[in-house]
């Protein structure tokens, strides 16, 4: 299958000026300024296949937005090559953007003072979409996102959730095969988030739309993306399946036992792959270094000896995994 | 052709917005009229104390002013880019513009148009008519075409200068107050340039050629033959300056740094 | 009080940071003054004086009027309008200071910056290029600065008024623009008030605008002499006091409006 996004050795440097402190410093700045070069994106290579949904994550300032802006033709790379949909985004900008949709969660695509459908009409014209295509495709989008009743309202009267759904629809007017979403769910409530996720999934299934998503909310990624690309200080630190990220970085599973009576350590089974930790007299946590079979063997042994009130297997959340990666570095790759 | 239809699409949206805020539109037209009146008052007051300005009489100066208003009105209807740096670069609106399949400058012109400024065309023609009939000027049929060419040339010069200034924003993100001041300098092209020192005359002719948006082209209609060479240079200067500006803009877009990094 | 002084300092630093502004500003003001110098020379033609001002005085008038403008001019009307539109005013209201006072101090910081780093060197450059007469009289200078302070106050008050009007109009960019044009014309920046026909002069006596530019410029060029100077400064002081009333009234109404609309 063809690669929709093909990036190699991509780099973007910014020059940043620092100002000296105090009045005399500011006065000296009038004549010479201190500056240093920062690489916001530092030698990135990446390829995305058609129909993939990729989560692009990293802390603030890790270079997510800068990458997206280079992929969408907004910024010119300092060095390296970018080919998206077979084109050079910046050089062939006008032709290129016809094939992508972009949503910036923090910035509106729609005209503030006019009704949503007027914005749509204008965009339809801008993207040269025929009436037939528009009715066919947007009918579906409008219905699925449930924005029909909002169309005749001016954008400034919409709530954030309503606006965001309209923004998404606006980015899809020309039914682009590739969609960039930069923080699409920022500030939204859970219901709207779910609605948007469901819609994106359907879109991906129905039109094979490739989606590249950046977000702070990892549950978005968990719900949508099989593949994640993890960025730290402008470099890719992980690129692969979300599932294997979880498997690899989890140093064992945790099982929490709550017993009916107080239990001492001798009453518990001891094996090489299990270590025990006491929470209080009745509650013990076992960390198991092994797969599901080791876990079930442990549970059955414990239950045979002690009456229990509750057993819980703790999944380590993606958020924790990622925090760990940032704190300790990527151990497994 | 595509760009023409886009223009009408934007224009109709614009009118819809304008109709929503009718009071604003009226205030805006009113403030335009006031602005035009101020300059006229200046001329009238000055000629209350002298009868000739370096050999040009009151009506001739008023005629030049009337002419100036026409290209200026076209310029200010479509090239409201004096706050480009703040609005598009600092606030990052340029990101959005760059994700659409239309030339970025054209989009910004469309988004920022203020069609009510076109009212100035009428004011200008009325003023010229008044001054022209007092002076007893006569016009040939082809003068209409020459007028259109001169007006477009003048509007292009204005546009070229302001687009070039806006393009600076791509390289330097520091705020500048050059733009508002440039509007002031534009006013000096409305007076006979021979009153100025040759340095200023040179600047107004070749560097910031505002003289082509006032005295030079108007000299043609006032039958001041000594200025005909410059008068007919107006459309040429317009095309040259606009092309330079677009070139500068296009290279600026490559240097765009994005907002908030 | 110290927080207001801090605000002046911060604005001052901000202005220093915009260096492109600084270089281009001096250049452009000089071109402006230069163009006006030639325009006025042409207007005078061979005449010795018009309305009691010689060409030399007129040139000085133009130069000082523009340089004084650098001090009193500020954009706080537009800033207030933007903060109202973005809803930031509500946040400003809960801060422990007087919003209008803070805006005034910001304007003062900007003005002081321009006066020191812009008007003074600019004036020196202009004086090298064009014939300009500086008064040798210390009292004239002293009175000029007193008068300049008042022109800042009156102009800022008018800006505050226009800014607050945003609460009552949806979009007042038209009003802001109209105000600027009116001030340029009626303050005496473009033309000394004494050049106007008598009827117009008498109308302008009832307006606050000449306190902004005409009075300090006339003092500087010594177009006003003796008791004229003191009457003029008294007139400025009068307007500075009178304008407090509409500002306070509108501000009270605006705060009510803010509570009703919820910012």
Short mmCIF file of C-alpha atoms in Angstrom, two decimals, chain C residues 34-246:
data_model
loop_
_atom_site.label_atom_id
_atom_site.label_comp_id
_atom_site.label_asym_id
_atom_site.label_seq_id
_atom_site.Cartn_x
_atom_site.Cartn_y
_atom_site.Cartn_z
CA UNK C 34 10.40 67.70 6.51
CA UNK C 35 7.46 67.42 4.15
CA UNK C 36 5.45 69.83 6.24
CA UNK C 37 8.36 72.24 6.34
CA UNK C 38 8.45 72.43 2.57
CA UNK C 39 4.70 72.57 2.31
CA UNK C 40 4.59 75.51 4.66
CA UNK C 41 7.48 77.26 2.93
CA UNK C 42 5.48 76.97 -0.28
CA UNK C 43 2.33 78.23 1.41
CA UNK C 44 4.14 81.23 2.78
CA UNK C 45 5.55 81.96 -0.68
CA UNK C 46 7.02 85.40 -0.18
CA UNK C 47 4.90 86.40 2.79
CA UNK C 48 6.74 87.52 5.92
CA UNK C 49 4.18 86.18 8.29
CA UNK C 50 0.70 84.71 8.49
CA UNK C 51 -1.46 85.29 11.57
CA UNK C 52 1.52 86.58 13.50
CA UNK C 53 3.70 83.53 12.85
CA UNK C 54 6.85 83.76 10.74
CA UNK C 55 8.03 80.87 8.53
CA UNK C 56 10.64 80.06 11.14
CA UNK C 57 8.04 79.93 13.88
CA UNK C 58 5.74 77.89 11.68
CA UNK C 59 8.45 75.29 11.03
CA UNK C 60 9.18 75.13 14.73
CA UNK C 61 5.46 74.82 15.38
CA UNK C 62 5.18 71.85 13.02
CA UNK C 63 8.27 70.14 14.45
CA UNK C 64 7.29 70.57 18.07
CA UNK C 65 3.68 69.63 17.41
CA UNK C 66 4.73 66.31 15.92
CA UNK C 67 7.31 65.60 18.57
CA UNK C 68 4.84 66.45 21.31
CA UNK C 69 2.39 64.11 19.62
CA UNK C 70 4.87 61.29 20.19
CA UNK C 71 4.49 61.96 23.89
CA UNK C 72 0.76 62.40 24.30
CA UNK C 73 -0.34 59.97 21.63
CA UNK C 74 -1.34 56.48 22.70
CA UNK C 75 -3.58 53.67 21.60
CA UNK C 76 -5.29 52.97 24.88
CA UNK C 77 -8.70 53.61 23.32
CA UNK C 78 -8.08 50.72 20.95
CA UNK C 79 -6.60 48.60 23.73
CA UNK C 80 -9.62 49.17 25.94
CA UNK C 81 -11.93 48.39 23.04
CA UNK C 82 -10.09 45.13 22.34
CA UNK C 83 -10.07 44.10 25.97
CA UNK C 84 -13.78 44.72 26.17
CA UNK C 85 -14.44 42.72 23.02
CA UNK C 86 -12.26 39.81 24.13
CA UNK C 87 -13.94 39.85 27.51
CA UNK C 88 -10.65 40.53 29.28
CA UNK C 89 -12.04 43.58 31.00
CA UNK C 90 -13.95 41.44 33.45
CA UNK C 91 -10.66 39.95 34.62
CA UNK C 92 -9.07 43.37 34.83
CA UNK C 93 -11.93 44.53 37.02
CA UNK C 94 -11.18 42.02 39.75
CA UNK C 95 -7.55 43.02 39.93
CA UNK C 96 -6.69 45.24 42.87
CA UNK C 97 -6.27 48.45 40.94
CA UNK C 98 -8.23 51.03 39.10
CA UNK C 99 -8.51 49.85 35.53
CA UNK C 100 -8.64 53.30 33.98
CA UNK C 101 -5.79 54.48 36.18
CA UNK C 102 -3.73 51.52 35.05
CA UNK C 103 -4.42 52.24 31.40
CA UNK C 104 -3.41 55.86 31.93
CA UNK C 105 -0.15 54.78 33.52
CA UNK C 106 0.57 52.44 30.63
CA UNK C 107 0.01 55.37 28.30
CA UNK C 108 2.33 57.49 30.39
CA UNK C 109 5.04 54.82 30.31
CA UNK C 110 4.79 54.69 26.54
CA UNK C 111 4.75 58.46 26.31
CA UNK C 112 7.80 58.93 28.52
CA UNK C 113 9.67 56.38 26.50
CA UNK C 114 8.92 58.15 23.26
CA UNK C 115 9.70 61.55 24.77
CA UNK C 116 13.16 60.50 25.92
CA UNK C 117 14.28 58.13 23.21
CA UNK C 118 12.33 59.44 20.32
CA UNK C 119 11.27 63.05 20.55
CA UNK C 120 14.49 64.38 22.01
CA UNK C 121 16.89 62.72 19.54
CA UNK C 122 14.33 63.23 16.77
CA UNK C 123 14.12 66.91 17.53
CA UNK C 124 17.91 67.19 17.42
CA UNK C 125 18.02 65.52 14.02
CA UNK C 126 15.23 67.71 12.70
CA UNK C 127 16.97 70.81 14.07
CA UNK C 128 20.08 69.87 12.11
CA UNK C 129 18.14 69.50 8.87
CA UNK C 130 15.72 72.39 9.07
CA UNK C 131 15.84 75.89 10.54
CA UNK C 132 14.13 75.67 13.92
CA UNK C 133 14.24 78.24 16.68
CA UNK C 134 14.63 77.06 20.22
CA UNK C 135 13.73 79.47 22.94
CA UNK C 136 16.58 80.56 25.19
CA UNK C 137 14.13 81.33 27.96
CA UNK C 138 14.02 78.77 30.76
CA UNK C 139 10.52 79.82 31.81
CA UNK C 140 9.24 79.06 28.31
CA UNK C 141 10.65 75.55 28.55
CA UNK C 142 9.21 75.06 32.00
CA UNK C 143 5.78 76.22 30.95
CA UNK C 144 6.00 74.13 27.82
CA UNK C 145 6.51 70.98 29.85
CA UNK C 146 3.66 71.86 32.20
CA UNK C 147 1.46 72.39 29.19
CA UNK C 148 2.68 69.16 27.62
CA UNK C 149 1.66 67.26 30.73
CA UNK C 150 -1.81 68.68 30.41
CA UNK C 151 -1.99 67.75 26.76
CA UNK C 152 -1.20 64.18 27.74
CA UNK C 153 -3.94 64.25 30.37
CA UNK C 154 -6.60 65.70 28.08
CA UNK C 155 -5.76 63.41 25.18
CA UNK C 156 -5.73 60.37 27.45
CA UNK C 157 -9.06 61.36 28.92
CA UNK C 158 -10.56 61.58 25.45
CA UNK C 159 -9.07 58.18 24.64
CA UNK C 160 -10.55 56.69 27.80
CA UNK C 161 -13.94 58.09 26.82
CA UNK C 162 -13.76 56.61 23.33
CA UNK C 163 -12.55 53.31 24.74
CA UNK C 164 -15.35 53.06 27.27
CA UNK C 165 -17.86 53.76 24.50
CA UNK C 166 -17.19 50.21 23.28
CA UNK C 167 -19.43 49.02 26.08
CA UNK C 168 -22.36 50.73 24.44
CA UNK C 169 -21.56 50.27 20.74
CA UNK C 170 -20.92 46.84 19.40
CA UNK C 171 -17.92 47.74 17.33
CA UNK C 172 -16.52 51.19 17.73
CA UNK C 173 -13.55 51.14 15.40
CA UNK C 174 -15.35 53.76 13.32
CA UNK C 175 -15.67 56.04 16.32
CA UNK C 176 -12.03 55.57 17.24
CA UNK C 177 -11.00 56.48 13.73
CA UNK C 178 -13.29 59.50 13.64
CA UNK C 179 -11.90 60.66 16.96
CA UNK C 180 -8.37 60.47 15.69
CA UNK C 181 -9.21 62.53 12.62
CA UNK C 182 -11.04 65.14 14.68
CA UNK C 183 -8.12 65.43 17.07
CA UNK C 184 -5.60 65.85 14.26
CA UNK C 185 -7.63 68.68 12.82
CA UNK C 186 -9.04 70.49 15.83
CA UNK C 187 -6.10 70.06 18.17
CA UNK C 188 -3.93 72.27 16.01
CA UNK C 189 -1.59 69.50 14.90
CA UNK C 190 -2.13 70.14 11.21
CA UNK C 191 -2.96 73.83 11.37
CA UNK C 192 -2.55 76.40 14.13
CA UNK C 193 -6.00 77.28 15.40
CA UNK C 194 -5.35 80.96 14.61
CA UNK C 195 -5.30 80.11 10.89
CA UNK C 196 -8.95 79.12 10.89
CA UNK C 197 -11.68 81.59 9.99
CA UNK C 198 -12.91 83.48 13.05
CA UNK C 199 -16.23 81.68 13.33
CA UNK C 200 -14.45 78.32 13.39
CA UNK C 201 -12.03 79.58 16.01
CA UNK C 202 -14.88 80.61 18.26
CA UNK C 203 -16.48 77.18 17.90
CA UNK C 204 -13.21 75.51 18.86
CA UNK C 205 -12.94 77.57 22.02
CA UNK C 206 -15.78 75.45 23.36
CA UNK C 207 -14.05 72.17 22.54
CA UNK C 208 -11.26 70.51 24.53
CA UNK C 209 -9.13 69.65 21.51
CA UNK C 210 -6.87 72.69 21.30
CA UNK C 211 -5.59 71.82 24.76
CA UNK C 212 -3.87 68.82 23.16
CA UNK C 213 -1.57 70.29 20.57
CA UNK C 214 -2.15 73.95 19.84
CA UNK C 215 -1.39 75.30 23.32
CA UNK C 216 1.94 73.54 24.01
CA UNK C 217 3.14 74.20 20.47
CA UNK C 218 2.28 77.88 20.65
CA UNK C 219 4.08 78.17 23.99
CA UNK C 220 7.15 76.48 22.57
CA UNK C 221 7.29 78.71 19.49
CA UNK C 222 6.61 81.74 21.65
CA UNK C 223 3.55 82.44 19.59
CA UNK C 224 1.89 83.03 22.95
CA UNK C 225 3.43 85.69 25.12
CA UNK C 226 2.89 86.96 28.64
CA UNK C 227 -0.55 86.42 30.13
CA UNK C 228 -1.73 84.51 27.01
CA UNK C 229 0.40 81.61 28.19
CA UNK C 230 -1.19 81.47 31.63
CA UNK C 231 -4.71 81.77 30.25
CA UNK C 232 -3.95 78.91 27.87
CA UNK C 233 -2.58 76.64 30.60
CA UNK C 234 -5.54 77.49 32.79
CA UNK C 235 -7.79 76.45 29.91
CA UNK C 236 -5.98 73.10 29.71
CA UNK C 237 -6.37 72.59 33.45
CA UNK C 238 -10.04 73.48 33.15
CA UNK C 239 -10.60 70.79 30.51
CA UNK C 240 -8.56 68.24 32.42
CA UNK C 241 -10.92 68.72 35.36
CA UNK C 242 -14.17 68.89 33.40
CA UNK C 243 -13.47 65.71 31.45
CA UNK C 244 -13.29 63.71 34.65
CA UNK C 245 -17.06 63.98 34.95
CA UNK C 246 -18.15 62.19 31.76
#
